[in-house]
CSV table of C-alpha atoms and ligand atoms in Angstrom, one decimal:
chain,number,residue,atom,x,y,z
A,1,MET,CA,-55.2,102.1,117.7
A,2,LEU,CA,-54.9,101.2,114.3
A,3,TYR,CA,-54.9,104.1,111.2
A,4,ASP,CA,-55.2,103.2,106.8
A,5,ALA,CA,-52.2,105.9,106.9
A,6,ALA,CA,-49.4,107.7,109.4
A,7,VAL,CA,-48.4,110.9,108.3
A,8,ILE,CA,-45.5,112.3,109.9
A,9,GLY,CA,-44.5,115.9,109.9
A,10,ALA,CA,-46.8,119.0,109.0
A,11,GLY,CA,-45.0,120.8,106.8
A,12,PRO,CA,-46.6,121.9,103.3
A,13,ALA,CA,-45.5,117.5,101.7
A,14,GLY,CA,-47.8,116.5,105.3
A,15,ILE,CA,-50.4,118.5,105.4
A,16,THR,CA,-51.3,117.8,101.5
A,17,ALA,CA,-50.9,114.0,102.1
A,18,ALA,CA,-53.1,114.3,105.2
A,19,LEU,CA,-55.8,115.8,103.3
A,20,TYR,CA,-55.5,113.5,99.9
A,21,LEU,CA,-55.9,110.4,102.4
A,22,VAL,CA,-58.7,111.7,104.3
A,23,ARG,CA,-60.7,113.0,101.8
A,24,ALA,CA,-60.5,110.0,99.8
A,25,GLY,CA,-61.4,108.0,103.2
A,26,ALA,CA,-58.4,106.9,104.7
A,27,GLY,CA,-58.1,106.9,108.2
A,28,THR,CA,-55.5,109.4,108.8
A,29,ALA,CA,-53.4,110.4,111.6
A,30,LEU,CA,-51.1,113.3,111.2
A,31,ILE,CA,-48.3,113.2,114.1
A,32,GLU,CA,-47.1,117.4,114.0
A,33,ASN,CA,-43.8,117.9,116.2
A,34,SER,CA,-44.4,121.6,116.0
A,35,ALA,CA,-46.3,123.9,115.0
A,36,PRO,CA,-48.3,123.9,110.8
A,37,GLY,CA,-46.3,124.8,108.9
A,38,GLY,CA,-42.8,123.3,108.6
A,39,GLN,CA,-39.7,125.7,107.4
A,40,ILE,CA,-42.8,128.0,105.9
A,41,LEU,CA,-43.1,129.6,109.7
A,42,SER,CA,-39.6,130.5,109.3
A,43,THR,CA,-39.5,132.3,106.5
A,44,ALA,CA,-40.4,135.9,105.9
A,45,GLU,CA,-42.3,135.9,102.5
A,46,ILE,CA,-43.0,133.5,99.8
A,47,GLU,CA,-43.1,134.8,96.3
A,48,ASN,CA,-42.5,131.8,93.8
A,49,TYR,CA,-45.9,129.8,95.6
A,50,PRO,CA,-48.6,130.2,92.3
A,51,GLY,CA,-51.5,132.0,93.6
A,52,PHE,CA,-50.2,134.8,95.6
A,53,PRO,CA,-48.7,137.2,93.0
A,54,HIS,CA,-47.9,140.0,95.7
A,55,ALA,CA,-45.8,137.0,98.2
A,56,VAL,CA,-47.4,135.8,100.8
A,57,LYS,CA,-45.8,135.1,104.6
A,58,GLY,CA,-44.8,132.4,105.6
A,59,TRP,CA,-47.1,132.0,108.7
A,60,GLU,CA,-49.8,133.3,106.5
A,61,LEU,CA,-49.5,130.5,104.2
A,62,ALA,CA,-49.3,128.0,107.3
A,63,ASP,CA,-52.3,129.2,108.6
A,64,LEU,CA,-54.6,128.9,105.3
A,65,PHE,CA,-52.9,124.7,104.9
A,66,ASP,CA,-53.7,124.3,108.5
A,67,ALA,CA,-57.3,126.1,108.4
A,68,HIS,CA,-57.9,123.9,105.2
A,69,LEU,CA,-56.8,120.4,107.0
A,70,ALA,CA,-59.0,121.9,109.9
A,71,GLU,CA,-62.0,121.1,107.6
A,72,TYR,CA,-61.0,117.5,107.2
A,73,PRO,CA,-61.6,114.7,110.1
A,74,VAL,CA,-57.6,114.2,110.8
A,75,GLU,CA,-56.1,112.8,113.9
A,76,ARG,CA,-53.5,115.2,114.8
A,77,LEU,CA,-51.5,114.0,117.1
A,78,ARG,CA,-48.4,115.9,119.0
A,79,GLY,CA,-45.2,115.1,119.6
A,80,GLY,CA,-42.1,113.3,118.3
A,81,VAL,CA,-41.9,110.2,116.5
A,82,LEU,CA,-39.3,108.0,118.2
A,83,SER,CA,-38.5,105.1,115.8
A,84,VAL,CA,-41.3,103.5,113.0
A,85,ARG,CA,-40.6,99.8,112.8
A,86,PRO,CA,-42.5,96.8,110.3
A,87,ALA,CA,-44.5,95.3,112.6
A,88,GLU,CA,-46.6,92.0,112.1
A,89,GLY,CA,-49.4,91.7,110.2
A,90,ARG,CA,-47.6,94.3,107.4
A,91,LEU,CA,-48.4,96.9,109.5
A,92,PHE,CA,-45.9,99.6,110.7
A,93,HIS,CA,-45.5,100.7,114.4
A,94,LEU,CA,-44.9,104.0,115.8
A,95,ASP,CA,-43.4,104.4,118.9
A,96,LEU,CA,-44.3,108.3,119.7
A,97,GLU,CA,-42.7,110.7,122.9
A,98,GLU,CA,-44.1,110.3,126.5
A,99,GLY,CA,-45.0,106.4,126.1
A,100,LYS,CA,-47.3,107.0,122.9
A,101,GLY,CA,-47.3,104.5,119.9
A,102,LEU,CA,-50.0,103.8,116.7
A,103,ASP,CA,-50.3,101.6,114.0
A,104,ALA,CA,-50.6,102.2,110.3
A,105,LYS,CA,-51.2,100.6,107.4
A,106,ALA,CA,-49.2,102.7,105.2
A,107,VAL,CA,-46.5,105.4,106.8
A,108,ILE,CA,-45.4,108.5,104.5
A,109,VAL,CA,-43.2,110.5,106.4
A,110,CYS,CA,-42.5,114.6,106.0
A,111,SER,CA,-40.1,115.1,108.6
A,112,GLY,CA,-38.4,117.8,106.5
A,113,ALA,CA,-34.6,118.6,107.4
A,114,GLN,CA,-33.2,121.6,110.3
A,115,HIS,CA,-30.7,123.5,109.6
A,116,ARG,CA,-27.1,122.8,109.2
A,117,LYS,CA,-24.4,124.2,112.2
A,118,LEU,CA,-20.8,125.4,111.1
A,119,GLY,CA,-19.5,123.6,113.8
A,120,ILE,CA,-16.6,126.3,114.6
A,121,PRO,CA,-16.0,128.0,118.0
A,122,GLY,CA,-18.2,130.3,119.1
A,123,GLU,CA,-21.1,128.7,117.4
A,124,GLU,CA,-22.4,126.9,120.5
A,125,GLU,CA,-21.2,129.6,122.7
A,126,PHE,CA,-23.1,132.3,121.4
A,127,SER,CA,-26.1,130.5,120.1
A,128,GLY,CA,-29.2,132.6,121.2
A,129,ARG,CA,-27.1,135.8,122.2
A,130,GLY,CA,-26.1,136.4,118.3
A,131,VAL,CA,-25.9,132.9,116.4
A,132,SER,CA,-29.0,132.1,114.6
A,133,TYR,CA,-30.7,130.1,112.0
A,134,CYS,CA,-34.1,132.0,111.8
A,135,ALA,CA,-33.7,135.6,110.5
A,136,VAL,CA,-37.7,136.4,110.7
A,137,CYS,CA,-38.0,134.6,114.3
A,138,ASP,CA,-35.0,136.5,115.7
A,139,GLY,CA,-34.0,139.5,113.4
A,140,ASN,CA,-36.5,141.9,114.9
A,141,PHE,CA,-33.4,141.9,118.0
A,142,TYR,CA,-31.0,143.1,115.6
A,143,ARG,CA,-33.2,146.2,114.1
A,144,GLY,CA,-30.4,149.1,113.5
A,145,ARG,CA,-27.4,146.9,114.4
A,146,ASP,CA,-24.9,145.5,112.0
A,147,VAL,CA,-25.1,141.5,111.0
A,148,ALA,CA,-23.8,138.6,109.2
A,149,VAL,CA,-25.4,136.2,107.1
A,150,VAL,CA,-23.5,132.7,106.0
A,151,GLY,CA,-24.7,131.1,102.7
A,152,GLY,CA,-24.8,130.7,99.3
A,153,GLY,CA,-27.9,129.0,99.0
A,154,ASN,CA,-31.6,130.6,98.2
A,155,SER,CA,-32.2,130.6,101.7
A,156,ALA,CA,-28.9,132.5,102.8
A,157,LEU,CA,-30.2,134.8,100.3
A,158,GLU,CA,-33.7,135.3,100.5
A,159,GLU,CA,-33.0,135.8,104.9
A,160,ALA,CA,-30.2,137.7,103.9
A,161,LEU,CA,-32.6,140.9,101.7
A,162,TYR,CA,-35.2,140.0,104.6
A,163,LEU,CA,-32.9,141.5,107.4
A,164,SER,CA,-31.6,144.0,105.1
A,165,ARG,CA,-34.9,145.8,106.1
A,166,ILE,CA,-34.8,145.5,109.2
A,167,VAL,CA,-31.0,146.2,109.9
A,168,ARG,CA,-28.2,148.5,109.7
A,169,LYS,CA,-26.2,146.6,107.3
A,170,VAL,CA,-25.4,142.7,106.4
A,171,TYR,CA,-22.3,141.5,105.6
A,172,LEU,CA,-23.2,138.0,103.2
A,173,ILE,CA,-20.2,136.1,103.3
A,174,HIS,CA,-20.1,132.9,100.9
A,175,ARG,CA,-16.8,130.2,100.5
A,176,ARG,CA,-17.1,130.9,96.5
A,177,ASP,CA,-17.6,133.6,94.4
A,178,THR,CA,-20.7,132.4,92.7
A,179,PHE,CA,-23.8,131.3,94.3
A,180,ARG,CA,-26.5,128.4,94.1
A,181,GLY,CA,-29.5,131.0,95.2
A,182,ALA,CA,-31.6,132.5,92.4
A,183,GLN,CA,-30.5,135.3,90.4
A,184,ILE,CA,-33.7,137.6,90.9
A,185,PHE,CA,-32.3,137.4,95.4
A,186,GLN,CA,-29.0,137.8,93.9
A,187,ASP,CA,-30.1,141.4,91.9
A,188,LYS,CA,-31.6,142.3,95.0
A,189,LEU,CA,-28.7,141.6,96.8
A,190,ARG,CA,-26.3,143.6,94.8
A,191,ALA,CA,-28.7,146.5,94.3
A,192,ALA,CA,-29.3,146.8,98.5
A,193,GLU,CA,-27.4,149.5,99.7
A,194,ASN,CA,-26.5,148.1,103.1
A,195,VAL,CA,-25.8,145.1,101.6
A,196,GLU,CA,-21.5,144.1,101.2
A,197,ILE,CA,-21.2,140.7,99.8
A,198,VAL,CA,-17.9,139.1,101.3
A,199,THR,CA,-17.3,136.0,98.3
A,200,GLU,CA,-14.5,133.4,98.4
A,201,CYS,CA,-14.4,133.7,102.7
A,202,VAL,CA,-15.5,130.8,105.5
A,203,PRO,CA,-16.1,131.8,109.3
A,204,GLU,CA,-13.6,130.5,111.1
A,205,GLU,CA,-14.8,131.9,114.5
A,206,ILE,CA,-17.7,134.0,116.2
A,207,ARG,CA,-16.1,135.9,118.9
A,208,GLY,CA,-17.6,138.4,121.7
A,209,GLY,CA,-18.2,138.2,125.3
A,210,ALA,CA,-20.3,138.4,128.6
A,211,ALA,CA,-23.0,140.8,126.1
A,212,GLY,CA,-23.0,138.3,123.5
A,213,MET,CA,-21.6,138.1,119.9
A,214,GLU,CA,-19.2,140.5,118.5
A,215,SER,CA,-17.3,139.7,115.8
A,216,VAL,CA,-17.0,137.3,113.0
A,217,ALA,CA,-13.7,136.2,111.8
A,218,VAL,CA,-13.0,134.7,107.9
A,219,ARG,CA,-10.7,133.3,106.4
A,220,SER,CA,-9.7,134.3,102.3
A,221,ARG,CA,-9.6,131.8,100.3
A,222,ARG,CA,-7.8,133.4,97.7
A,223,ASP,CA,-4.8,134.1,100.4
A,224,GLY,CA,-5.9,133.1,103.6
A,225,GLU,CA,-6.2,136.4,105.1
A,226,ILE,CA,-8.1,136.9,108.2
A,227,ARG,CA,-10.8,139.8,108.6
A,228,VAL,CA,-12.5,140.4,111.7
A,229,ILE,CA,-15.5,141.7,111.0
A,230,ALA,CA,-18.0,143.7,113.5
A,231,ALA,CA,-21.7,142.3,113.9
A,232,GLU,CA,-23.8,141.7,116.8
A,233,GLY,CA,-26.0,139.1,114.7
A,234,ILE,CA,-25.0,136.1,112.7
A,235,PHE,CA,-27.3,134.0,110.7
A,236,ILE,CA,-26.3,130.9,109.1
A,237,TYR,CA,-27.8,129.1,106.1
A,238,VAL,CA,-25.6,126.1,105.3
A,239,GLY,CA,-27.7,123.5,104.1
A,240,MET,CA,-29.7,121.1,105.6
A,241,ASP,CA,-29.7,118.0,107.0
A,242,PRO,CA,-32.6,115.4,106.5
A,243,ALA,CA,-35.1,114.5,110.5
A,244,ASN,CA,-34.5,110.6,109.6
A,245,GLY,CA,-33.4,109.7,113.1
A,246,PHE,CA,-36.2,107.5,113.7
A,247,LEU,CA,-36.5,105.6,110.2
A,248,PRO,CA,-35.5,102.2,110.5
A,249,GLU,CA,-32.2,101.1,109.3
A,250,GLU,CA,-32.7,99.0,106.1
A,251,VAL,CA,-34.5,102.3,104.4
A,252,ARG,CA,-32.0,103.4,101.5
A,253,ARG,CA,-30.9,107.2,101.7
A,254,ASP,CA,-28.5,108.7,100.0
A,255,PRO,CA,-25.2,109.9,100.9
A,256,ALA,CA,-26.0,112.8,102.7
A,257,GLY,CA,-29.3,110.7,104.4
A,258,PHE,CA,-32.0,112.2,102.4
A,259,VAL,CA,-34.2,109.0,101.7
A,260,ILE,CA,-34.6,107.7,98.0
A,261,THR,CA,-38.0,106.8,96.4
A,262,ASP,CA,-39.3,106.1,93.0
A,263,ALA,CA,-41.3,109.1,91.0
A,264,GLU,CA,-44.2,107.7,93.1
A,265,MET,CA,-42.7,108.8,96.2
A,266,ASN,CA,-42.4,104.8,97.4
A,267,ALA,CA,-39.3,104.5,99.6
A,268,SER,CA,-37.6,101.0,99.8
A,269,ILE,CA,-40.1,99.0,101.9
A,270,PRO,CA,-43.6,98.7,100.8
A,271,GLY,CA,-46.1,100.7,102.6
A,272,LEU,CA,-43.4,103.7,103.7
A,273,PHE,CA,-43.2,107.0,101.6
A,274,ALA,CA,-41.1,109.8,101.7
A,275,ALA,CA,-42.1,113.2,100.4
A,276,GLY,CA,-41.3,116.9,100.4
A,277,ASP,CA,-37.4,118.0,102.4
A,278,ILE,CA,-36.5,114.4,103.5
A,279,ARG,CA,-36.3,113.2,99.7
A,280,SER,CA,-33.8,113.0,98.1
A,281,LYS,CA,-34.3,115.1,95.3
A,282,HIS,CA,-33.1,118.3,93.7
A,283,CYS,CA,-35.5,120.5,94.2
A,284,ARG,CA,-37.1,121.5,97.6
A,285,GLN,CA,-39.7,124.5,97.4
A,286,VAL,CA,-43.2,124.6,98.7
A,287,CYS,CA,-44.8,123.7,95.6
A,288,THR,CA,-42.8,120.8,95.4
A,289,ALA,CA,-43.2,119.3,98.5
A,290,VAL,CA,-46.7,120.3,98.3
A,291,GLY,CA,-46.7,118.2,94.6
A,292,ASP,CA,-45.0,115.2,97.2
A,293,GLY,CA,-47.4,114.7,99.0
A,294,ALA,CA,-50.0,114.8,97.0
A,295,THR,CA,-48.2,112.2,94.7
A,296,ALA,CA,-47.4,109.9,97.8
A,297,ALA,CA,-51.0,110.2,99.0
A,298,ALA,CA,-51.7,108.9,95.3
A,299,ALA,CA,-49.3,105.9,96.0
A,300,ALA,CA,-50.6,105.0,99.5
A,301,LEU,CA,-53.8,104.8,98.6
A,302,SER,CA,-53.4,102.3,96.2
A,303,TYR,CA,-51.4,100.8,98.1
A,304,LEU,CA,-54.0,100.3,101.1
A,305,GLU,CA,-56.6,99.3,98.3
A,306,HIS,CA,-54.3,96.2,97.0
A,307,TRP,CA,-53.6,95.8,101.0
A,308,ASN,CA,-57.4,95.5,101.6
A,309,ALA,CA,-58.3,93.0,99.2
B,401,NAP,P1,-28.2,124.5,99.8
B,401,NAP,O1,-29.0,125.4,98.6
B,401,NAP,O2,-28.1,123.4,100.5
B,401,NAP,O3,-26.8,125.9,100.0
B,401,NAP,C1,-26.7,125.4,101.5
B,401,NAP,C2,-25.2,127.1,101.4
B,401,NAP,O4,-24.6,126.8,101.8
B,401,NAP,C3,-24.3,127.1,99.8
B,401,NAP,O5,-24.3,127.6,99.1
B,401,NAP,C4,-23.2,126.2,100.3
B,401,NAP,O6,-21.6,126.5,99.8
B,401,NAP,C5,-22.9,126.7,101.6
B,401,NAP,N1,-21.5,126.1,102.6
B,401,NAP,C6,-22.4,123.9,103.0
B,401,NAP,N2,-21.8,124.4,103.9
B,401,NAP,C7,-20.7,124.9,104.3
B,401,NAP,C8,-19.9,125.5,105.1
B,401,NAP,N3,-19.5,124.9,106.2
B,401,NAP,N4,-19.0,127.1,105.1
B,401,NAP,C9,-19.6,127.6,104.3
B,401,NAP,N5,-21.0,127.7,103.7
B,401,NAP,C10,-21.0,126.9,103.7
B,401,NAP,O7,-29.3,125.3,101.1
B,401,NAP,P2,-30.4,126.2,101.5
B,401,NAP,O8,-30.4,128.1,100.8
B,401,NAP,O9,-31.0,126.1,102.6
B,401,NAP,O10,-31.7,125.5,100.3
B,401,NAP,C11,-32.0,124.7,101.0
B,401,NAP,C12,-33.3,124.1,99.8
B,401,NAP,O11,-34.4,124.9,100.1
B,401,NAP,C13,-32.4,124.1,98.4
B,401,NAP,O12,-33.5,123.4,97.7
B,401,NAP,C14,-33.1,125.8,98.4
B,401,NAP,O13,-33.7,125.9,96.5
B,401,NAP,C15,-34.5,125.3,99.0
B,401,NAP,N6,-34.9,126.7,98.7
B,401,NAP,C16,-35.9,127.8,98.2
B,401,NAP,C17,-36.2,128.8,98.5
B,401,NAP,C18,-36.8,129.5,97.5
B,401,NAP,O14,-36.9,129.2,96.0
B,401,NAP,N7,-37.7,130.8,97.8
B,401,NAP,C19,-35.9,129.5,99.6
B,401,NAP,C20,-35.0,128.6,100.9
B,401,NAP,C21,-34.6,127.7,100.9
B,401,NAP,P3,-21.6,125.9,97.8
B,401,NAP,O15,-22.5,126.9,97.1
B,401,NAP,O16,-20.6,126.6,97.5
B,401,NAP,O17,-21.3,124.9,98.5
C-alpha cells in the first residue's frame, strides 16, 4: 500500500501531524504501537496544557486527542515499526511487525522516548514487584505504604507529588542538591508533610525477598555513607531514551540518540521528518509535541507538493 505520508507514533505529536495531514487531503497512515496518547497516558494530571485551567487527567486528554482524530479518514495501523528505509523512486518502505509493510512518500517520526533504567542490582529482579516506571499505573498498589521516587526532573517531581496523595510516605531521592524540575513542583513537594527529600544520594541496590521489594540502599555523594531506606516500591524517573531503533543509520542524531532536525522538523534525509520527544531539543512538553507535529505536517505537505509536481 502506498500513502502520501506515514506517521509513526500516536502520542500528541503523531496525532497532531496526522490531523493536519489528513485535513489537507494527504493520504495518511498512522502507525500506533500502543494505545493512543503516548506518555500522557502515564501522566496523572497535566496542569500546563492551555485550555484546562483546573488540569486534565492524562488519559482524558489522550481520549480527546483520539476522538478528534477519529473524525477524519486516517488509516490507523497497529503494531511496531521494525525499519524505515529509503526505497526506489524516492519512496520510503516501512517494515512492520507480523510481516506487514507499506510505502510512503514522506515519513514523520513521532516515536517518542522510553524511560531509562538505573542499571543497579535488584532493578530487574524486583521489576513489577516494587520497581515501577509509572506511578499512575502502579501507584495504587502502594496505598498506605512507603515508596521511593528517583530523579530530579519534572517527571520525578510530578509523580512524587501524585504518589504523596496516595501512599504513606514518599522519599524523593536525587543525586544533586538542586532540581532541574519546575519550581512549582519543588514548592509543593517541600510543603507536603509526607515527603522526605533525600539529596546528593544515588541508589546503589534495591533489596527485598520473596514477597517483593523491601528497601533501597543509597550512597551519599557527600561522604560515601550508605543509608538503607525502607520502601516497598520505587518509581524510577531518571530520564528518557529515544525510541529510534528502526531508523536508518544515516539519520543524524545527537550524542544521546535524539533525531536532529531543523526548525521545520526536517531530518537529515529528504522526506523524513521528526516531531515530539524523539527530536533533539530542550523543551519536552505536550504543547511542544503538538507544535512539532503541526510544523512537521506543514513541512511534509510542502515536500509532497514538490514530489507530485
Ligand atoms: P530529565 O528532565 O532528563 O530528568 C532526569 C533526572 O534524572 C535528572 O534530575 C537527573 O539528574 C536524574 N538522573 C539521570 N540519570 C540518573 C542516574 N543514573 N541516577 C540518578 N539520577 C539520575 O527527565 P524527565 O524528568 O523524565 O523529563 C523528560 C522531559 O519531559 C523533560 O524535558 C521534562 O521537562 C519533560 N516533562 C515535563 C513535564 C511537565 O512539564 N509537566 C512532566 C514530565 C516530563 P541531574 O539533574 O543531576 O542530571
